[in-house]
XYZ file of C-alpha atoms in Angstrom:
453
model
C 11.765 29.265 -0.748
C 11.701 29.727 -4.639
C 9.033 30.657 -6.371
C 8.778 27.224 -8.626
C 8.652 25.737 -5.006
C 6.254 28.198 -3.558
C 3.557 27.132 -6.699
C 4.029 23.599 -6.146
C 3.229 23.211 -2.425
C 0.425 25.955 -2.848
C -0.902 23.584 -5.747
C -1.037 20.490 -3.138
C -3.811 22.064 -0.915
C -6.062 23.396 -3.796
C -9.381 21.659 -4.448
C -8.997 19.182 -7.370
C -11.954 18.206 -9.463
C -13.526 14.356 -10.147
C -14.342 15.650 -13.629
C -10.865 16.377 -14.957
C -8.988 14.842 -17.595
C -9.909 11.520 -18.325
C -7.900 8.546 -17.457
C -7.099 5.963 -18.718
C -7.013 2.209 -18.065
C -3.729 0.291 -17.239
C -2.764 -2.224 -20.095
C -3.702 -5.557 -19.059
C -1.301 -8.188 -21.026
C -3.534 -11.166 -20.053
C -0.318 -13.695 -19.026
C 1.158 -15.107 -15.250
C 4.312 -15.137 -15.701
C 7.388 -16.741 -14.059
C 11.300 -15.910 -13.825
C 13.096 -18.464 -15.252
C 16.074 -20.345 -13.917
C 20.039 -19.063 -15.438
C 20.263 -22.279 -16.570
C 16.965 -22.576 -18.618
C 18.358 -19.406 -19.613
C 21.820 -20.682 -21.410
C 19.516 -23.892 -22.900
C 16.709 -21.787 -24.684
C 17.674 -18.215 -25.501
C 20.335 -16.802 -27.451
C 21.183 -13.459 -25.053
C 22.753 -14.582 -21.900
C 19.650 -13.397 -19.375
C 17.071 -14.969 -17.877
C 14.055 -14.081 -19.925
C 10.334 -14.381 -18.039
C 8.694 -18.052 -18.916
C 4.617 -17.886 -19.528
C 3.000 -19.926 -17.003
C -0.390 -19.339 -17.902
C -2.012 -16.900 -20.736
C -5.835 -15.591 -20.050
C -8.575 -16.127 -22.678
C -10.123 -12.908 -24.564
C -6.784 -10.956 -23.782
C -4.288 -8.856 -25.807
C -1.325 -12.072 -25.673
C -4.245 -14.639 -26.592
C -5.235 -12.810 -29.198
C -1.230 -12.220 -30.391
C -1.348 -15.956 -30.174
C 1.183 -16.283 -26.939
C 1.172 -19.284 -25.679
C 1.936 -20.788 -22.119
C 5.630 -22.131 -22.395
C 6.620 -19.316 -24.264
C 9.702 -17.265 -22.712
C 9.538 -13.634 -23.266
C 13.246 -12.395 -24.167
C 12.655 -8.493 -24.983
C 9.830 -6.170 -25.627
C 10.048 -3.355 -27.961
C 13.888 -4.950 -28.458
C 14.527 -4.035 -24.509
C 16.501 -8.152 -22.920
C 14.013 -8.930 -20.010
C 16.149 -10.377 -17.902
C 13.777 -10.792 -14.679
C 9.840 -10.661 -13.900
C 10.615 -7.769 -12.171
C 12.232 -6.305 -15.392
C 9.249 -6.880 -17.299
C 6.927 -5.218 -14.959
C 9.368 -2.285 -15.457
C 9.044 -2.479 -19.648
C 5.352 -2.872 -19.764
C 3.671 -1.550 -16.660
C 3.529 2.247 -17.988
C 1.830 1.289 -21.280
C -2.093 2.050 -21.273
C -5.293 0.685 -23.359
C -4.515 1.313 -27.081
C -0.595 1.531 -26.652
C 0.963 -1.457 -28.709
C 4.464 -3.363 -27.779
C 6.351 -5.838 -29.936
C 7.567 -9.100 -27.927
C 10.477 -11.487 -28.589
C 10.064 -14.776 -27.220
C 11.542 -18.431 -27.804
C 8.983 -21.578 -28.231
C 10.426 -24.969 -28.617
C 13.983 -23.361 -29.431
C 13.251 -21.040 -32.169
C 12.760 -17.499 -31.466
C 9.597 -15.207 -32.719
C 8.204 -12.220 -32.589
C 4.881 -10.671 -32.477
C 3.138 -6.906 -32.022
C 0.719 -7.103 -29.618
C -2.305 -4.381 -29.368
C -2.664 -3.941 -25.836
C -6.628 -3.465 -23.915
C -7.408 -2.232 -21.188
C -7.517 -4.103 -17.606
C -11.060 -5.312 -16.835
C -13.015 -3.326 -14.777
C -13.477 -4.521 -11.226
C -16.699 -6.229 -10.972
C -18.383 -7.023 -7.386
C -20.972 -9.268 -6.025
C -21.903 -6.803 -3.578
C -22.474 -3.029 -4.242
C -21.484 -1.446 -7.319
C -18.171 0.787 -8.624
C -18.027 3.907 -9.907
C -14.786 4.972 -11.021
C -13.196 7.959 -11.426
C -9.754 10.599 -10.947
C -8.567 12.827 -9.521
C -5.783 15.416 -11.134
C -3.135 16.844 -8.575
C 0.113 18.183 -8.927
C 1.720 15.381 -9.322
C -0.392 13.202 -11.567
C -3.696 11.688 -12.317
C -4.756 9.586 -9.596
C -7.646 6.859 -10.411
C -10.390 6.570 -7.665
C -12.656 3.865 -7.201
C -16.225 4.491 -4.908
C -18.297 1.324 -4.465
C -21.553 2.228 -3.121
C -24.777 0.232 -1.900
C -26.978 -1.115 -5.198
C -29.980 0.977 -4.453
C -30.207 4.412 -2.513
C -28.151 7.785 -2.219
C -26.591 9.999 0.242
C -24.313 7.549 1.882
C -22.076 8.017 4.964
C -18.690 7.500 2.973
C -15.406 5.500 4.464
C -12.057 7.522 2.986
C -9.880 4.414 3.058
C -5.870 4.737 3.209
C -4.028 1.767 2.960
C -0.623 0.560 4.009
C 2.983 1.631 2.644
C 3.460 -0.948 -0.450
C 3.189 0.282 -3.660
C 0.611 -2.246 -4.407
C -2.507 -2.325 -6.747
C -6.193 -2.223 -4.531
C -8.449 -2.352 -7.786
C -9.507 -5.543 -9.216
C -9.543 -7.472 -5.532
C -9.091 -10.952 -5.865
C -12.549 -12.255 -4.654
C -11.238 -13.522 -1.314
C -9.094 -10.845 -0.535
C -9.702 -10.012 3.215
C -9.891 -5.989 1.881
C -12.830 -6.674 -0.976
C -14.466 -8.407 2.192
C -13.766 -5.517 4.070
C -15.608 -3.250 1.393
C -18.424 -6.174 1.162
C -19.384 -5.747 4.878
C -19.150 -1.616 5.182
C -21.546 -1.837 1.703
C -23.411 -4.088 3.599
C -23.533 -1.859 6.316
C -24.972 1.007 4.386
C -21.904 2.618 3.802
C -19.753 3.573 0.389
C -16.171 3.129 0.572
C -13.422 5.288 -1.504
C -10.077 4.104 -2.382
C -7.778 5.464 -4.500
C -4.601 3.775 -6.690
C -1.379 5.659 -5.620
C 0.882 7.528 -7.728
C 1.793 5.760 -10.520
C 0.419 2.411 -9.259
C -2.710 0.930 -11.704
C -4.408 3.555 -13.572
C -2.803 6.378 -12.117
C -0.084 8.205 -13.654
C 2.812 10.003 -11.946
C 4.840 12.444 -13.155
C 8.079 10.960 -12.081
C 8.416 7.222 -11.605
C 6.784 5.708 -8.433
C 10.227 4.141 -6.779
C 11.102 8.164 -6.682
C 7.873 9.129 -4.885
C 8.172 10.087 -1.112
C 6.199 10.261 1.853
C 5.296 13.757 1.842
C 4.201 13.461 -1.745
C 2.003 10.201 -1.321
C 0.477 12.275 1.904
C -0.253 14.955 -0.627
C -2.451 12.419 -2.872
C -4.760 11.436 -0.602
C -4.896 15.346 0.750
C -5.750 16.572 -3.199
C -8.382 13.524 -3.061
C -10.189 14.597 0.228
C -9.848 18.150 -0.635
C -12.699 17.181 -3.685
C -15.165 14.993 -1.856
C -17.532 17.535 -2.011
C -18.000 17.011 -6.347
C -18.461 13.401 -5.374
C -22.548 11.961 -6.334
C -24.114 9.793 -3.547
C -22.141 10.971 -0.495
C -23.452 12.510 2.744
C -20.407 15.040 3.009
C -21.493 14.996 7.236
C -20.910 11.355 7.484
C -17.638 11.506 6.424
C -14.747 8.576 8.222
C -11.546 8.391 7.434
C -10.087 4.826 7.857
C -6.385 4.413 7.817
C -4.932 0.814 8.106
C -1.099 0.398 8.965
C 0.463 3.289 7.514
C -2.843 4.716 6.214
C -3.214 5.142 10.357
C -0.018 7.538 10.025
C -1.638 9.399 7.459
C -4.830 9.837 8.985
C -4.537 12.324 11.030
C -2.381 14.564 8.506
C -5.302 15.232 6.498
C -6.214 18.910 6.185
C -10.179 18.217 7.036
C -11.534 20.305 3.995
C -14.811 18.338 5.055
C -14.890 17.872 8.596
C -14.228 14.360 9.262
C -16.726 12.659 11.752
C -14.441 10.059 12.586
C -10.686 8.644 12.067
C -10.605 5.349 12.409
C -7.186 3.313 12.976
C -5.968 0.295 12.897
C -2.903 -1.693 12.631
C -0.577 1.422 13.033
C 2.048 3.430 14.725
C 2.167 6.721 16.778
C 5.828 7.563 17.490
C 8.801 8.718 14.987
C 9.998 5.740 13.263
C 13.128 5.444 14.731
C 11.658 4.108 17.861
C 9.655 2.186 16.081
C 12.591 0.096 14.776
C 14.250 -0.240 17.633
C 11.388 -1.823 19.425
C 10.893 -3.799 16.226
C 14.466 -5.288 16.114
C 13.517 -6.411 19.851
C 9.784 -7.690 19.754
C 9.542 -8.846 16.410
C 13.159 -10.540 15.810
C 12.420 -12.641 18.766
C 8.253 -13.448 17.610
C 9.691 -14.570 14.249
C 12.387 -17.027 15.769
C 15.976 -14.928 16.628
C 16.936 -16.229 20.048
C 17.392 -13.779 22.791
C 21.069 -14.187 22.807
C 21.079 -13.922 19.155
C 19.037 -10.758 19.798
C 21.430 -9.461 22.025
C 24.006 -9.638 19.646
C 23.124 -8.261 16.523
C 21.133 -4.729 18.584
C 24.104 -2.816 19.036
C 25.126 -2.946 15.025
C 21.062 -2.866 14.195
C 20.890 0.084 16.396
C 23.656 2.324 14.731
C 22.367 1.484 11.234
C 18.860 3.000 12.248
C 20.667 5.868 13.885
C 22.468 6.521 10.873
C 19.535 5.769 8.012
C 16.675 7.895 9.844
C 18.497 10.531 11.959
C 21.607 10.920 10.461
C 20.183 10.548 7.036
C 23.011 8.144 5.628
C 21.680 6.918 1.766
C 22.120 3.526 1.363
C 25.125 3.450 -0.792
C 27.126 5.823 2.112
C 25.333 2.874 4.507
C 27.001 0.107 2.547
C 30.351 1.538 2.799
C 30.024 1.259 6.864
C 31.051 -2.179 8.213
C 27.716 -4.713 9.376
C 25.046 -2.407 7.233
C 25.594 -3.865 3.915
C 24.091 -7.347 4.927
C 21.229 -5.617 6.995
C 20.742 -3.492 4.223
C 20.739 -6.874 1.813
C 18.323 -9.113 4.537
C 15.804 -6.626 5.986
C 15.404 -3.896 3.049
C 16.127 -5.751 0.161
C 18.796 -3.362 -0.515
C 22.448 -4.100 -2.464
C 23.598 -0.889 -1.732
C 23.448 0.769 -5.066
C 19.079 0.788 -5.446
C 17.379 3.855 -3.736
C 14.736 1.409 -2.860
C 14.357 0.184 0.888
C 11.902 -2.313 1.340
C 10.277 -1.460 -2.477
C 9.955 2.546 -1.369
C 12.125 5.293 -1.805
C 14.798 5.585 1.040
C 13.670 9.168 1.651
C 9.909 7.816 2.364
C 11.388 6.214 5.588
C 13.488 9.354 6.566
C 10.850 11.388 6.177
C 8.027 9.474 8.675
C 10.936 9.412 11.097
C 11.052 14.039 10.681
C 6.925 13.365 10.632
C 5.633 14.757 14.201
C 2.834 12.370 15.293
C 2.135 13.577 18.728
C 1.401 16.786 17.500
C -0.528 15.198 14.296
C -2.700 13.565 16.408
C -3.227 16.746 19.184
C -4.555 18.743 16.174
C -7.451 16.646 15.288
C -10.912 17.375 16.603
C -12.589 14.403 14.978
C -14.010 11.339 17.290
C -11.218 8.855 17.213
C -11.433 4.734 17.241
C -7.751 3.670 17.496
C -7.777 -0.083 16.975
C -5.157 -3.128 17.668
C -5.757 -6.763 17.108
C -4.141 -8.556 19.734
C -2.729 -11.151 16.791
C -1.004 -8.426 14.676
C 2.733 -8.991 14.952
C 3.811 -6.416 12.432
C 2.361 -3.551 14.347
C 3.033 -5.450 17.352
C 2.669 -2.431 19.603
C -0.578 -1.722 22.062
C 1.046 0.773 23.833
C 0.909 2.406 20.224
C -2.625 2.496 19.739
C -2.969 3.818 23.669
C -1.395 6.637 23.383
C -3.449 7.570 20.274
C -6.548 7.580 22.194
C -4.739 9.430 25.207
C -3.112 12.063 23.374
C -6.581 13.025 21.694
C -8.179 13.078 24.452
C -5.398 15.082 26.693
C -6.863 17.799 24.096
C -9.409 17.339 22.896
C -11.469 15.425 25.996
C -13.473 12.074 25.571
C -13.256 12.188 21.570
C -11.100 9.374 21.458
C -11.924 5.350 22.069
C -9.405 2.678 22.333
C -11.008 -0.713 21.232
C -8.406 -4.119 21.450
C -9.873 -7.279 19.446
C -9.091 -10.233 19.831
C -8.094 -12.961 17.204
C -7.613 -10.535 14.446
C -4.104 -9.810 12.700
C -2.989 -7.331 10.743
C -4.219 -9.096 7.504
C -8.023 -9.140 9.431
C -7.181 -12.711 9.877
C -8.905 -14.863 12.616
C -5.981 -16.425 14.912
C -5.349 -16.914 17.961
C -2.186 -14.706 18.563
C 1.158 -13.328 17.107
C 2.884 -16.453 16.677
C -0.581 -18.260 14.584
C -0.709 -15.331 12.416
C 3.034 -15.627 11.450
C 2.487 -19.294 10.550
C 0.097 -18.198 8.029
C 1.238 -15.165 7.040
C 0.633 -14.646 3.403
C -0.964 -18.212 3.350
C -3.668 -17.611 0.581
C -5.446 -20.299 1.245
C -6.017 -19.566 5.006
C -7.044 -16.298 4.191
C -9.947 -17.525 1.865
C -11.512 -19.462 4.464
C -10.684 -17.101 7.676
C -11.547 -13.480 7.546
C -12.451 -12.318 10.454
C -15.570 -9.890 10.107
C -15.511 -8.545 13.870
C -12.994 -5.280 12.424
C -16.182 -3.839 10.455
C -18.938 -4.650 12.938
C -16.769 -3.257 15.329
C -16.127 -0.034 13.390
C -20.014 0.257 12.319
C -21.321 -0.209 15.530
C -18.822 2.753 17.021
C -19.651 4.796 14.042
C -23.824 3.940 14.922
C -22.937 5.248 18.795
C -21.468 9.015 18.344
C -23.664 11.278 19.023
C-alpha cells in the first residue's frame, strides 16, 4: 500500500471533533418544481430541452423574493440549459446560504432573467423534543449531524441511528413522516436520537460528488461520527444503541465500538453477501409484486448470470450492456442505460462492495446485546430467515446476547398492514402513511432496551 493510501485509511479511524469547522446550511430555493413535457418544451422555450415548470413557489424564500412566480419555466441557471428536474437538482444542489445564481426562465412566452441571493434551508423545527445541530469533519468531508433530545433534563441514553441505502435527505422531516414519528416516540421515551446527513447529501459536503461515493466510504462516515460521541453534551456515553434500519442493519455491526455499544438494534435488513440476496429476491419478491411463476421461471436463468457477473465477476455496467438480456434488466430494475455509473441512484461499486462485505464474521465480532427485528409485512427485506441467523450467529459466540423479536403488521416503512401484499398496495402512498404508523417498532425497542441487565 502507498503511503497517500496508508494516511487516508489511518485518517478514517481517528477521533473527529463536533467543534470543527463550521458548516454551513444547504441553499433552500423556496420552489416545487415539475419536469415539463417535450412538447411544452418546443411551444414555450427557445433551446430545444425540456426546461423545469414552477408548480408552486414558497413565501419568505430566496425565488419569492427574486419575484419567481408559479408558471414560470426555468430554462438555465448561471447560463447552464436545464433540461430535466433532475438536471436542476444537479446545477443548484451544491450552492450554500449566501451563494447567489442567476436564472433564465420563460413567463407567458417571453424569456427573463433574474439573480437570485440564495438563504439558507430552515432549520428543522419539532413539536416534540428539541434539535441541536452540529458536524462532524472526516476525511472525506464535513458531515452535518442533527441530535434531538428530550425538552428538559441531561444525560440521556442516546439512539445512533443509520438509515437505509438512498442518498436521501433525513433533516427537515415532513411532519408525518413515519421516521420524525419514530424520533417523537424514542424522545418520548426518554431517549435522544442522532442522525447524521450523508456525504454530500443536505448540509454535508463531500469531497468528490455523492453518485461517486461507495460503500466502504459511507461505512467510514458513520465510523468518524461514532468515533466522537464522547464531545457530544447531554449523552450518557454507557447507554449508548446503535439502531440500523435496512441497510443501516448492514452497517451496524461494522462499527469499530470506540464507546462500547449497549445494544445494536436491527431491523428491516440483511445478513448474507448480496449476491444471495438477489437471487432470493428475483424469486420471492418478483412473484409478491405480480410476475407469474412461469414468468418467474423464465426470466431466472438470464437474471441469475447478470448478478453473477455485476457482484462476483465485477462486470461495470457499460461491459454489462454489451452482454445480450442485461441491457433491459439493467434499464427496468437499476435504472441504468448502460453508460451512468449509477445502479439504482448509488455508485455501481457500492453494490459490489456489500457483496466482498463478510457479514457472518461482522456479526461474530460484536459483543453488544443484539435485538434483530422483522416485520412480518416487510416485502423488501422479505427474508426471516435473515434476521434468524443474526440472533444465532451472535449467540453461537457470544451466548444469550442476542434476541430475535418478529412483529406483526409492520412493514418496512413502520406501516400498520396486514402482510406483504397490503404493504405493496400502499407502498409510497403518502396519505396512508399519515394516518397509519405503527408505533409497536419503538415500544418494542424501549421495552428490550428497559430489560438488559
Amino acid at each position: 500500500m502507498n503511503l497517500k493510501l496508508s494516511i487516508f485509511y489511518l485518517l478514517l479511524f481517528i477521533p473527529l471533533t463536533f467543534f470543527g469547522q463550521k458548516i454551513q446550511r444547504r441553499a433552500y430555493l423556496g420552489v416545487k418544481l415539475e419536469s415539463i413535457s417535450d412538447t411544452l418544451s418546443k411551444d414555450l422555450l427557445s433551446e430545444k430541452q425540456n426546461g423545469v415548470l414552477v408548480k408552486r413557489v414558497y413565501s419568505n424564500t430566496s425565488a419569492f423574493k427574486a419575484g419567481i412566480k408559479s408558471g414560470d419555466i426555468i430554462s438555465k441557471i448561471n447560463g447552464d440549459l436545464i433540461s430535466s428536474k433532475h438536471v436542476f437538482i444537479q446545477k443548484y444542489g451544491h450552492l450554500y446560504d449566501g451563494d447567489s445564481l442567476v436564472i433564465d426562465f420563460v413567463r407567458s412566452g417571453k424569456t427573463k432573467q433574474v439573480g437570485v441571493k440564495l438563504r439558507g434551508k430552515p432549520l428543522e423545527k419539532r413539536e416534540i423534543g428539541r434539535n441541536i445541530y452540529g458536524n462532524v469533519n472526516t476525511a472525506l468531508g464535513n458531515i452535518r449531524t442533527i441530535l434531538t433530545i428530550p425538552e428538559q433534563g441531561n444525560n440521556f441514553p442516546l439512539i445512533f441511528y443509520i438509515q437505509g441505502y438512498t442518498n436521501s435527505s433525513i433533516d427537515n422531516l415532513y411532519k408525518h413522516s413515519p421516521y420524525n414519528k419514530i424520533i417523537d416516540d424514542f424522545v418520548n421515551s426518554g431517549f435522544a436520537v442522532l442522525r447524521i446527513e450523508k456525504l454530500g447529501v443536505g448540509d454535508s459536503k463531500a469531497y468528490k460528488s455523492k453518485d461517486e461515493i461507495d460503500f466502504h466510504e459511507e461505512v467510514s462516515t458513520f465510523q468518524s461520527v461514532y468515533n466522537s460521541l464522547s464531545k457530544l453534551d447531554y449523552i450518557n456515553n454507557k447507554e449508548v444503541y446503535i439502531l440500523g434500519v435496512s441497510m443501516g442493519g448492514v452497517i451496524a455491526p461494522m462499527i469499530k465500538q470506540k464507546i462500547p455499544a449497549k445494544g445494536i438494534i436491527v431491523f428491516g435488513t440483511v445478513a448474507r453477501p448480496w449476491f444471495e440476496y438477489f437471487v432470493e429476491q428475483s424469486r420471492v419478491q418478483r412473484v409478491l409484486i405480480g410476475e407469474s411463476y412461469l414468468d418467474n421461471e423464465k426470466k431466472f436463468p438470464k437474471r441469475l448470470g447478470f448478478y453473477y457477473d455485476y457482484l462476483v465477476k465485477k462486470l461495470t455496467p457499460r461491459e454489462l450492456a454489451q452482454i445480450p438480456g442485461y441491457k433491459n434488466i439493467l434499464a427496468a430494475d437499476w435504472s441504468n442505460d448502460g453508460k451512468s455509473n449509477l445502479m439504482d441512484r448509488r455508485n455501481y461499486k457500492y453494490w459490489q462492495q456489500l457483496q466482498d462485505n463478510k457479514p457472518y464474521s461482522a456479526w461474530a465480532s460484536v459483543t453488544s446485546h443484539v435485538l434483530s427485528i422483522w416485520g412480518a409485512s416487510d416485502f423488501v427485506s422479505f427474508s426471516k430467515d435473515d434476521h434468524v441467523l443474526i440472533r444465532d450467529i451472535v449467540n453461537k459466540y457470544h451466548p444469550e446476547k442476542a434476541t430475535f423479536l418478529q412483529l406483526q403488521n409492520i412493514d418496512h416503512a413502520f406501516m400498520k398492514v396486514k402482510n406483504q401484499r397490503e404493504s405493496l398496495n400502499y407502498w409510497g402512498d403518502w396519505n396512508y402513511y399519515k394516518e397509519n404508523y405503527n408505533s409497536d417498532f419503538v415500544r418494542a425497542i424501549v421495552s428490550w432496551i428497559r430489560g438488559l441487565k
